[in-house]
Coordinates of C-alpha atoms and ligand atoms in Angstrom, one line a residue:
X1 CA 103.9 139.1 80.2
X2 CA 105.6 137.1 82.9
X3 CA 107.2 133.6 82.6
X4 CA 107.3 131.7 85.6
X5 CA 110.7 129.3 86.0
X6 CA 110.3 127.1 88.6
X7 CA 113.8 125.2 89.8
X8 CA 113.1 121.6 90.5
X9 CA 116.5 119.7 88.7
X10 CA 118.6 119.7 92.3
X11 CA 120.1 117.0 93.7
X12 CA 118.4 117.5 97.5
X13 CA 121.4 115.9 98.8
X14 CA 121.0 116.6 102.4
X15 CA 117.8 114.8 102.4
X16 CA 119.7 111.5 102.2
X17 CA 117.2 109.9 100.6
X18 CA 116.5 108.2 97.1
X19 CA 113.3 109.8 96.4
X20 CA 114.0 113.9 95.0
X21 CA 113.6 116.4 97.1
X22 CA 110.6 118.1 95.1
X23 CA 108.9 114.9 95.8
X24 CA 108.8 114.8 99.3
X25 CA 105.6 115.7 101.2
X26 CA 104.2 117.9 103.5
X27 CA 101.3 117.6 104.8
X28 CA 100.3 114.8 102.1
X29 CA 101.3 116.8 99.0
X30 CA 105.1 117.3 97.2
X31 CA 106.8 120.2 97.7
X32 CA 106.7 120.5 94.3
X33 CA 103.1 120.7 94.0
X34 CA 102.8 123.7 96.5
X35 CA 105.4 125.5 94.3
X36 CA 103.6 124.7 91.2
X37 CA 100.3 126.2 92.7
X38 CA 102.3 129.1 93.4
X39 CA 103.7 129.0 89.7
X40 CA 100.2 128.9 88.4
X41 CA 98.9 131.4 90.3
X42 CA 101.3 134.2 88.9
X43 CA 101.4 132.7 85.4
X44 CA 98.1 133.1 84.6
X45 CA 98.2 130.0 82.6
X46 CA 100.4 126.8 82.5
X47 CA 101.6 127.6 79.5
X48 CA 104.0 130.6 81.0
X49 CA 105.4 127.8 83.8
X50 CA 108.7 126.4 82.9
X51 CA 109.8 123.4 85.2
X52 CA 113.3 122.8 85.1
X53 CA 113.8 118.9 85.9
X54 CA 116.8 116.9 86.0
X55 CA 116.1 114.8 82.5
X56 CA 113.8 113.4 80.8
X57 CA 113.4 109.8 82.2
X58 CA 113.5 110.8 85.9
X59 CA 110.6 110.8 88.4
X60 CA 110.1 114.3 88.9
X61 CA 109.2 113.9 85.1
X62 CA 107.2 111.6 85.3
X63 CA 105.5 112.9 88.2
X64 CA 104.7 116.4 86.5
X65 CA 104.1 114.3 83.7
X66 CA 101.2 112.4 85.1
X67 CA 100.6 114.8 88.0
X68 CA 100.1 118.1 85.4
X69 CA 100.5 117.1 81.9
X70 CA 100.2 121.1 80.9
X71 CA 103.2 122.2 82.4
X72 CA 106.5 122.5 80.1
X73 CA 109.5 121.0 81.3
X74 CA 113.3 122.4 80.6
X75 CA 115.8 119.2 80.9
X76 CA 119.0 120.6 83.1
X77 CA 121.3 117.4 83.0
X78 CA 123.2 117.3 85.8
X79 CA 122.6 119.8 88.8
X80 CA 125.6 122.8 88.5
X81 CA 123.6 125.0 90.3
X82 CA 120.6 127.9 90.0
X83 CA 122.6 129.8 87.4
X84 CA 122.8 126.8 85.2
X85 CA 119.4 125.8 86.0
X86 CA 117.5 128.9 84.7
X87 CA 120.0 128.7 82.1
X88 CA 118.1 125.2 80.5
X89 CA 114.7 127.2 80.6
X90 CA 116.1 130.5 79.0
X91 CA 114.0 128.8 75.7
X92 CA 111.0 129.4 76.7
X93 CA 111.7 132.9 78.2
X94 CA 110.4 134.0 75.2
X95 CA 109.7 137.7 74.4
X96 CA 108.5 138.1 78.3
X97 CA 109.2 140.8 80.3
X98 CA 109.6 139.5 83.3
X99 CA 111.3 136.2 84.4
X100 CA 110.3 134.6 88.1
X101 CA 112.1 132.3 89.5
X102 CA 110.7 130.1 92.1
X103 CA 112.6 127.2 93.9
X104 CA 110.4 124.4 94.4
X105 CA 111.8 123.4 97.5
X106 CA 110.5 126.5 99.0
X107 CA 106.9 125.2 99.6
X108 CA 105.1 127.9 101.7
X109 CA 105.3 131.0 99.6
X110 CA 102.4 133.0 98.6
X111 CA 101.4 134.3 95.5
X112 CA 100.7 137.3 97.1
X113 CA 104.1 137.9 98.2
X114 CA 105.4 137.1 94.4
X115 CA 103.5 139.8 92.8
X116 CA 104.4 142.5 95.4
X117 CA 107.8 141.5 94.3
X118 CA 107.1 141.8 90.5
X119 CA 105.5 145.2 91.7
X120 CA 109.0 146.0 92.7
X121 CA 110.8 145.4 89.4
X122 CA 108.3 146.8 87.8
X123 CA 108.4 150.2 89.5
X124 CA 112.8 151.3 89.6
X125 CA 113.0 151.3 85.6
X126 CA 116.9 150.5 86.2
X127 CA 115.9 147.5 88.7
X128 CA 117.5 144.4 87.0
X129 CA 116.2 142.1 89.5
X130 CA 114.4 142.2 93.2
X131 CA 114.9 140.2 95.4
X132 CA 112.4 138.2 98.1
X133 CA 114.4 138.3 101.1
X134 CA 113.8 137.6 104.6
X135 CA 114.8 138.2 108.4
X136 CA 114.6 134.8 110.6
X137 CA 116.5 133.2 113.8
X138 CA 118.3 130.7 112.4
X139 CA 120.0 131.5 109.0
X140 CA 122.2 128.7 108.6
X141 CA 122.0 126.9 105.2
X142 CA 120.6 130.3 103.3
X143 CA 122.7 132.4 101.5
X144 CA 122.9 136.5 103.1
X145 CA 121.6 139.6 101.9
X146 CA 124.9 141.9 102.2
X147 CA 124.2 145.5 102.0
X148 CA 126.0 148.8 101.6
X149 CA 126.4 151.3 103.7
X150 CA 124.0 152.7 102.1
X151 CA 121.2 150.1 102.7
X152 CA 121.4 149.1 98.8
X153 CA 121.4 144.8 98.0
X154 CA 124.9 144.8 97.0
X155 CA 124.9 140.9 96.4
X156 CA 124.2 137.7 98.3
X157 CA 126.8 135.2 99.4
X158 CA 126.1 131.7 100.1
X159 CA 126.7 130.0 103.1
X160 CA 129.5 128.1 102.0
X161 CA 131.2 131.0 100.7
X162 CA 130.9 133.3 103.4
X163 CA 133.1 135.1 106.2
X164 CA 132.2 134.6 110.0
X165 CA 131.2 138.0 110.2
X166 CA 128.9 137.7 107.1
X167 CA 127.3 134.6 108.8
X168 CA 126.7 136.7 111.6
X169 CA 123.0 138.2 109.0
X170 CA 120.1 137.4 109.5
X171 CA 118.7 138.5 106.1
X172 CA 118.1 135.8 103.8
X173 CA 117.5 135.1 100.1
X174 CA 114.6 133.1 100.0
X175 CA 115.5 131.8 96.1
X176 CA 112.4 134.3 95.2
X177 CA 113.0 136.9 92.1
X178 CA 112.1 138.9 89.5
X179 CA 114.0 139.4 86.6
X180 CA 114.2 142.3 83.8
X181 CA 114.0 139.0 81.0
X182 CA 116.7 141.1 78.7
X183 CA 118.9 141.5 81.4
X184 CA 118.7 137.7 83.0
X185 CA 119.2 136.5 79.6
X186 CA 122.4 138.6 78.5
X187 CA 123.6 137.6 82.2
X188 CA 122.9 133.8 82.5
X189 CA 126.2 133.5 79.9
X190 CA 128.8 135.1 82.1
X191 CA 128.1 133.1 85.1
X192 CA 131.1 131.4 86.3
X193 CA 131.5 128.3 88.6
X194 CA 134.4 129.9 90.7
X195 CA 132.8 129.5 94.1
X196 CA 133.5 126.7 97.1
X197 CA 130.4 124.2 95.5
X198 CA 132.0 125.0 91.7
X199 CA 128.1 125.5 90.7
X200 CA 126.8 128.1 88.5
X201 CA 124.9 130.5 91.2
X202 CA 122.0 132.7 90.4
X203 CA 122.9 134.7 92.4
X204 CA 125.7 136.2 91.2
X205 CA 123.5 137.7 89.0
X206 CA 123.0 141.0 91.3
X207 CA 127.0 141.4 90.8
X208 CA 126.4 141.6 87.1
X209 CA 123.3 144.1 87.7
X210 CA 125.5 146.5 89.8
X211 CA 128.5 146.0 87.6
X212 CA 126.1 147.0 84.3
X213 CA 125.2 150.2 86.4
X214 CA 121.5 148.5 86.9
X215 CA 120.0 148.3 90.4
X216 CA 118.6 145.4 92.8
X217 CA 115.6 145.6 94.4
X218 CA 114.8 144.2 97.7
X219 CA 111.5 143.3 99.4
X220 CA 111.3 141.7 103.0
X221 CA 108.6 139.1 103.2
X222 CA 107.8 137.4 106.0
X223 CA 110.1 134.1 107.6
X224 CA 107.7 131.6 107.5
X225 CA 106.8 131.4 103.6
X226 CA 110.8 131.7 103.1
X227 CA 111.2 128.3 104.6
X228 CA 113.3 126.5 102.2
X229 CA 113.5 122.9 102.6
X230 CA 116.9 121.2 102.5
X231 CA 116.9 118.6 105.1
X232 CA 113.8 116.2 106.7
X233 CA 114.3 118.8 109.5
X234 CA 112.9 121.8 107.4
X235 CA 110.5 119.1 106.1
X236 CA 109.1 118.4 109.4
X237 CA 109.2 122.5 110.3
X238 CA 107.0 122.9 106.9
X239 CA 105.2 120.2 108.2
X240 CA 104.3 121.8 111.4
X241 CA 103.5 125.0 110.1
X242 CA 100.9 123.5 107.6
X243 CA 99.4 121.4 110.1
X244 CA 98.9 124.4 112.2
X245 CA 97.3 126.0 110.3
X246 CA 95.2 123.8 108.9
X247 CA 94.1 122.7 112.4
X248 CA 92.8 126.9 113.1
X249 CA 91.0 126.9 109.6
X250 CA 88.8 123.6 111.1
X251 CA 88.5 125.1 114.7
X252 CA 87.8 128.7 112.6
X253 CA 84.7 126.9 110.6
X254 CA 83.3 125.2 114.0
X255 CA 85.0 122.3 114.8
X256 CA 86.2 120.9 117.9
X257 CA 89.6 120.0 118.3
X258 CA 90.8 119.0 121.8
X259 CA 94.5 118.8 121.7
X260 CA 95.5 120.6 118.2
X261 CA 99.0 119.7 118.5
X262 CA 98.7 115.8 118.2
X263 CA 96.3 115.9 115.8
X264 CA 96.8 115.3 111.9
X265 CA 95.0 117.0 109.4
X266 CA 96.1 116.9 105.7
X267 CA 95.1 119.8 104.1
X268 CA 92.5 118.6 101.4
X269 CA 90.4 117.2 104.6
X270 CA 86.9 118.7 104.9
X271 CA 85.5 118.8 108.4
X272 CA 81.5 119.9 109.0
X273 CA 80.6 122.3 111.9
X274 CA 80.4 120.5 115.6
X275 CA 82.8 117.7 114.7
X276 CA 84.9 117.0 117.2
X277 CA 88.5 115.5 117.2
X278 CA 89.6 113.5 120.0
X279 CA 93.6 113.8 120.4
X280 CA 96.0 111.9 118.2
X281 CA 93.1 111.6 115.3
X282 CA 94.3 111.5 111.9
X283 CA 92.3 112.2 108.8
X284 CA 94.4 112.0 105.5
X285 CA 93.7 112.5 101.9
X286 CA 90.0 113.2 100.7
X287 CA 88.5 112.7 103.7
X288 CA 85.5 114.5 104.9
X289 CA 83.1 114.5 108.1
X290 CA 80.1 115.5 108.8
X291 CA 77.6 117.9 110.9
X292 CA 78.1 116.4 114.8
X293 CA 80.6 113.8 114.0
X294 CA 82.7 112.8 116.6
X295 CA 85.9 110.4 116.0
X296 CA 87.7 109.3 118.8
X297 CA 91.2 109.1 120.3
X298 CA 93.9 108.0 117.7
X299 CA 91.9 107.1 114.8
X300 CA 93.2 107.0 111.5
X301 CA 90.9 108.2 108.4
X302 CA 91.7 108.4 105.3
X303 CA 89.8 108.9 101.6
X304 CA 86.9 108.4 103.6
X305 CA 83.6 110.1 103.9
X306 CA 81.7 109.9 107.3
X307 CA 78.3 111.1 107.4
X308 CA 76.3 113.0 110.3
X309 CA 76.4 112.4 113.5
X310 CA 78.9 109.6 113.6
X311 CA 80.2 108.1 116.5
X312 CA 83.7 107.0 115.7
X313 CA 85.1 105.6 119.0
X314 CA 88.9 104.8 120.1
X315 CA 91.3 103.4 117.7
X316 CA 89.5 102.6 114.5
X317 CA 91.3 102.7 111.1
X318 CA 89.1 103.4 107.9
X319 CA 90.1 103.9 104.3
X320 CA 88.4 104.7 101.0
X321 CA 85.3 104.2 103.3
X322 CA 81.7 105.4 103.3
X323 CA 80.2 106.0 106.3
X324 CA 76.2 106.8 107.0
X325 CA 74.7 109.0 109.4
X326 CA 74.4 108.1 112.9
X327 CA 76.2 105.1 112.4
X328 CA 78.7 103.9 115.5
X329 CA 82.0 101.9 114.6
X330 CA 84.8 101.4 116.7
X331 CA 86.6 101.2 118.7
X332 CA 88.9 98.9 117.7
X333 CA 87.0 98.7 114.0
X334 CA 89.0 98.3 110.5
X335 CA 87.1 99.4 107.5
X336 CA 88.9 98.8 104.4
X337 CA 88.3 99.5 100.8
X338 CA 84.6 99.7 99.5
X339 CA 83.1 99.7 102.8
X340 CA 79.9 101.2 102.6
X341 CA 78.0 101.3 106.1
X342 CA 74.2 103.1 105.6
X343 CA 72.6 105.3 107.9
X344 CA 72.5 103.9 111.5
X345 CA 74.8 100.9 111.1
X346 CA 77.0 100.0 114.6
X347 CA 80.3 98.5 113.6
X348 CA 82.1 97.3 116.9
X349 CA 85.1 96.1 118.3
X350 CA 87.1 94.2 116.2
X351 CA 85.1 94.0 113.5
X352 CA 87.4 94.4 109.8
X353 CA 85.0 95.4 106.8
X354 CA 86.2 95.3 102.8
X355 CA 83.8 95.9 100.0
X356 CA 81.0 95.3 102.3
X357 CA 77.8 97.4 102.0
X358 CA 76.1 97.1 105.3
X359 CA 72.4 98.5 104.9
X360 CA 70.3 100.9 107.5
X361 CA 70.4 99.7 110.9
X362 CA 72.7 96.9 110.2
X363 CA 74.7 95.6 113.5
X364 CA 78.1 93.6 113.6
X365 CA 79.0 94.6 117.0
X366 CA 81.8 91.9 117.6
X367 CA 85.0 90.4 116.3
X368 CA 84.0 90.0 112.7
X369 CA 85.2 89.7 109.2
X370 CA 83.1 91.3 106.6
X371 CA 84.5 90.8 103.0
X372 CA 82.9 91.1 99.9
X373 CA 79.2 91.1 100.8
X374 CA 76.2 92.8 100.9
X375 CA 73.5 93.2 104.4
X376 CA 70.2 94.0 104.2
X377 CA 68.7 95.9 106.7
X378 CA 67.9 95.5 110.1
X379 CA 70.8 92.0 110.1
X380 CA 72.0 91.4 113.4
X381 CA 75.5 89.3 113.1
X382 CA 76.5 88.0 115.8
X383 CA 80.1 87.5 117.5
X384 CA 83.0 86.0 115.7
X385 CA 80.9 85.7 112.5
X386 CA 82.9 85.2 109.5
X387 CA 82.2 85.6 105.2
X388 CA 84.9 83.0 103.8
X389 CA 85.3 84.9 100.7
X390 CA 88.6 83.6 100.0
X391 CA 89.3 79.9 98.6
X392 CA 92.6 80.0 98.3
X393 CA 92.1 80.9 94.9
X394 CA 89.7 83.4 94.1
X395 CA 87.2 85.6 96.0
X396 CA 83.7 85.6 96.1
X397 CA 80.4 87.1 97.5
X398 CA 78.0 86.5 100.2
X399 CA 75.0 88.1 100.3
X400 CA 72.7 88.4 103.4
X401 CA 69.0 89.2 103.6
X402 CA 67.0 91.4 105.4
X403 CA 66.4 91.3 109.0
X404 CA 68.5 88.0 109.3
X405 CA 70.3 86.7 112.7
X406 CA 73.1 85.0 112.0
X407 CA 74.2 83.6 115.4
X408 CA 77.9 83.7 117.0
X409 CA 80.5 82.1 115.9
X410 CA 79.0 81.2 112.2
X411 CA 80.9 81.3 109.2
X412 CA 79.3 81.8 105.9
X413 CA 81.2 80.4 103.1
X414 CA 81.1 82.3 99.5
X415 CA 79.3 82.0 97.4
X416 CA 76.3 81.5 99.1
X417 CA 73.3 83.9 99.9
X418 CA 70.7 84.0 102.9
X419 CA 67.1 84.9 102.3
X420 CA 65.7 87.7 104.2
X421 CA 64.2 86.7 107.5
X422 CA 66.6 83.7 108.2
X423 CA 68.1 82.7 111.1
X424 CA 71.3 81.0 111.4
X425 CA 71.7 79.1 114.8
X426 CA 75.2 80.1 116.5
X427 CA 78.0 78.1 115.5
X428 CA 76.7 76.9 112.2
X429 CA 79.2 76.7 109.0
X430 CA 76.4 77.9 106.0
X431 CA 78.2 76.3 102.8
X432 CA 74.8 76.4 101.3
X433 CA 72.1 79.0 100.1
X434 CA 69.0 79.4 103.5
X435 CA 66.0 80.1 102.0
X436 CA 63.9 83.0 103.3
X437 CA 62.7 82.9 107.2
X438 CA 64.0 79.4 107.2
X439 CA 66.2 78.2 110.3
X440 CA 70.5 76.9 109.7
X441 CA 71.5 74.7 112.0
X442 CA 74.7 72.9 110.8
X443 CA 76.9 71.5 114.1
X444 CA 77.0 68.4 116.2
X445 CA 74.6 67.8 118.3
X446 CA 75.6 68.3 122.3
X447 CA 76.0 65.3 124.2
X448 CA 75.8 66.0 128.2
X449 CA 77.1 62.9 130.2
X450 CA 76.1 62.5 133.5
X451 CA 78.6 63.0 136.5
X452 CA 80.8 63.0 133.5
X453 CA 82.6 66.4 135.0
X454 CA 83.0 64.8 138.6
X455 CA 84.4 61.7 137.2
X456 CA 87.3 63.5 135.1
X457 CA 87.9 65.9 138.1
X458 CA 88.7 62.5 140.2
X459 CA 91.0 61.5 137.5
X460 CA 93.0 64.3 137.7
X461 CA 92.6 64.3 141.6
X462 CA 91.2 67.9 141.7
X463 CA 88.9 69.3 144.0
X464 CA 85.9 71.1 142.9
Ligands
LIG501 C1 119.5 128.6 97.3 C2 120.1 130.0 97.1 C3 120.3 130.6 98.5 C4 118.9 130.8 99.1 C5 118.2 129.4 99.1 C6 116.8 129.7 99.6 C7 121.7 129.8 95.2 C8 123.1 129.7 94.7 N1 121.4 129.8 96.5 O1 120.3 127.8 98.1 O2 120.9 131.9 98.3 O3 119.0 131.3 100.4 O4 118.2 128.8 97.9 O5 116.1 128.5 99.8 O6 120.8 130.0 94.3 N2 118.2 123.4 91.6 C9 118.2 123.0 90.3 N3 119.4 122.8 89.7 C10 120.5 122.9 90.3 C11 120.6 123.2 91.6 C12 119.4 123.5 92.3 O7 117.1 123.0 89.7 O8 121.6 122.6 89.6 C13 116.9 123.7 92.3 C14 116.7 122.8 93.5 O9 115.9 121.7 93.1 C15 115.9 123.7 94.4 C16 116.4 125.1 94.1 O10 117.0 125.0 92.8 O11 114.5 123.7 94.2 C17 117.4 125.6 95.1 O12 118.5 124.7 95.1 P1 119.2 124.3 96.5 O13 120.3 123.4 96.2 O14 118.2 123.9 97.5 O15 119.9 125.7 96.9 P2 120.1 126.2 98.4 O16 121.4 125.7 98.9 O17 118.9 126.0 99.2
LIG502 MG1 117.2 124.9 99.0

């Protein structure tokens, strides 16, 4: 059996930030959540995961807490380091016999790579430990693989602690092992803080295998899923990578994407065959798009479902929206929360939508507020139409027939409700129900004076 220890109780101060580390997203999820999927996919079960969090009160807590309400937690107290951090789980090792340790700053590893790894302990009877290391360009911040002459992992030195020579390596720990459970748990005690951050390191661990005549395993994975993030520049380098790929698994299923590298793609996005993704397009969250959609340049989506064949032009932003086949919105088109445009609806330019259900066919082409209100088919509304949902007070609904015109410039103060067939003339302020088919005309009357405009013209001594 294999307990799964997940480190999550550090202090991330390089991030500079107030929020913990763990917390911080990448491509719209924490860190801590990739590591946990990780940690679940080894365990077997989320019994076996251990989460070691700063205490009890904190929001990494309350985040797994609400987030994934199976997982154990280990309280460390204040952060003195990996050592002391494993230490707090060493409870629920249990009679395992094998202890993983996982970092959950280190967002990008695989599974995959974790049980080759466990494959490795498993098969040198005298192995105490193996290690996931890693080979990339840059190793600053890591702490090194040093080797004998031999080849053999004779123990890892942190970056602080190191020589300039041993900076020089490019071998990396990527805060990945497997441990012999008797063995971590006899060591964890003898840790000392005697090092340049006075923490308790992990690491020193190997030193204690080698000195108890037990070996350390190595396995090289590759650089990318080492990626350990310590400052919002690895952030934005995990970032990037998951992006990436996320852009080539849409473009891999059939979708369009015409400049990859501007676009924005969280990863629990669906995208249909044939879409098409103008640059700088951003879909967040649960988004997902249909056969033939195509959203244009710089539009944001996000928890939003667009049907078929959608025409999303320019610069529209829509959340927690529904959007029907065929329809066109945009550009220039806001579609808040509980928009729900049917099949063939044409949303134009600036036209903002909330808890509006717009039925087949429905058109608002121009410069419209839609709130709280329901369209029956076929309604044409015209330019600069707006529902007055708001009193000051409290909201409330308008609701708007079937094939109805209501005419520029009209504003249609909730409550009130239009019969299907009505036509309001342009201009009019409705503040009362219009029965079906029947005609709204509520505005002055024009007055035209004659030579009135020539008169005022030679008052102001203008020509014509
Ligand atoms: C650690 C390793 C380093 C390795 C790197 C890989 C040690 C001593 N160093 O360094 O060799 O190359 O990871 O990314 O282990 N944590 C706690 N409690 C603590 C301290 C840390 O839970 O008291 C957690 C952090 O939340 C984090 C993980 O342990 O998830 C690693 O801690 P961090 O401070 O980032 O260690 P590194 O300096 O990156
Ligand atoms: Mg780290």
């Amino acid at each position: 059996m294999t307990v799964v220890v997940l480190l999550a109780a550090g202090r991330g101060v390089r991030m500079r930030s107030e929020r913990p580390k763990v917390l911080h997203e990448a491509a719209g999820r924490p860190l801590l959540d990739r590591a946990l999927d990780t940690a679940l996919a080894i365990a077997g079960s989320a019994a076996r995961v251990v989460v070691v969090v700063p205490s009890e009160g904190d929001a990494v807590t309350a985040h797994l807490k609400s987030a994934h309400p199976n997982v154990r937690v280990a309280v460390q107290g204040p952060p003195r380091g990996t050592g002391d951090a494993v230490r707090a789980a060493a409870g629920a090792f249990g009679k395992a016999k094998t202890v993983v340790v996982l970092s959950a700053d280190v967002p990008l590893l695989s599974a995959a790579a974790v049980s080759v790894l466990v494959d490795a302990l498993k098969a040198d009877e005298k192995a105490a430990v193996a290690v996931l290391t890693a080979r990339v360009e840059n190793p600053a911040g890591y702490g090194r693989i040093i080797r004998d002459r031999k080849g053999a992992c004779v123990r890892i030195v942190e970056e602080k602690d190191s020589s300039s020579q041993e900076r020089k390596i490019t071998e990396i720990n990527t805060g990945t092992y497997a441990f012999d459970r008797a063995f971590l748990e006899k060591s964890l005690p003898l840790l000392t803080s005697k090092n340049s951050q006075g923490e308790f390191y992990l690491t020193d661990v190997l030193s204690l295998a080698l000195r108890a005549k037990r070996k350390v395993a190595t396995l090289e994975g590759d650089s990318s899923s080492a990626l350990g993030v310590n400052s919002r520049e690895d952030l934005a380098a995990v970032e990037r990578i998951l992006r990436d790929r996320k852009a080539s698994d849409a473009m891999r299923a059939g979708a369009t994407i015409l400049r990859p590298e501007t676009v924005t793609l969280d990863e629990t996005v669906f995208l249909g065959a044939d879409t098409v993704l103008e640059p700088f397009v951003t879909l967040l969250g649960k988004t997902r798009v249909g056969t033939g959609t195509v959203i244009g340049q710089g539009t944001v989506v996000k928890d939003s479902s667009l049907g078929r064949n959608v025409t999303v032009r320019p610069y529209c932003v829509i959340e927690s929206a529904a959007v029907g086949d065929g329809a066109v919105v945009g550009p220039f088109a806001r579609l808040r929360e509980g928009t729900d445009l049917a099949e063939g609806v044409h949303v134009g330019n600036f036209v903002e939508t909330k808890k509006a259900v717009l039925r087949k066919g429905v058109k608002a082409n121009h410069l419209t507020y839609l709130g709280d209100t329901e369209i029956g088919e076929r309604t044409n509304v015209g330019a600069g139409v707006i529902t007055c949902n708001y009193d000051g007070f409290a909201k409330h609904r308008t609701t708007i027939g079937r094939d109805v015109f209501v005419g520029s410039d009209s504003q249609l103060v909730a409550p009130v409700t239009i019969g299907d067939g009505a036509i309001i003339a342009a201009g009019t302020t409705v503040t009362e129900d219009v029965p079906k088919d029947a005609l709204a005309l509520a505005r002055e009357p024009q007055k035209n004076l004659p030579e009135g405009g020539a008169k005022y013209r030679e008052k102001k001594k203008q020509p014509r």
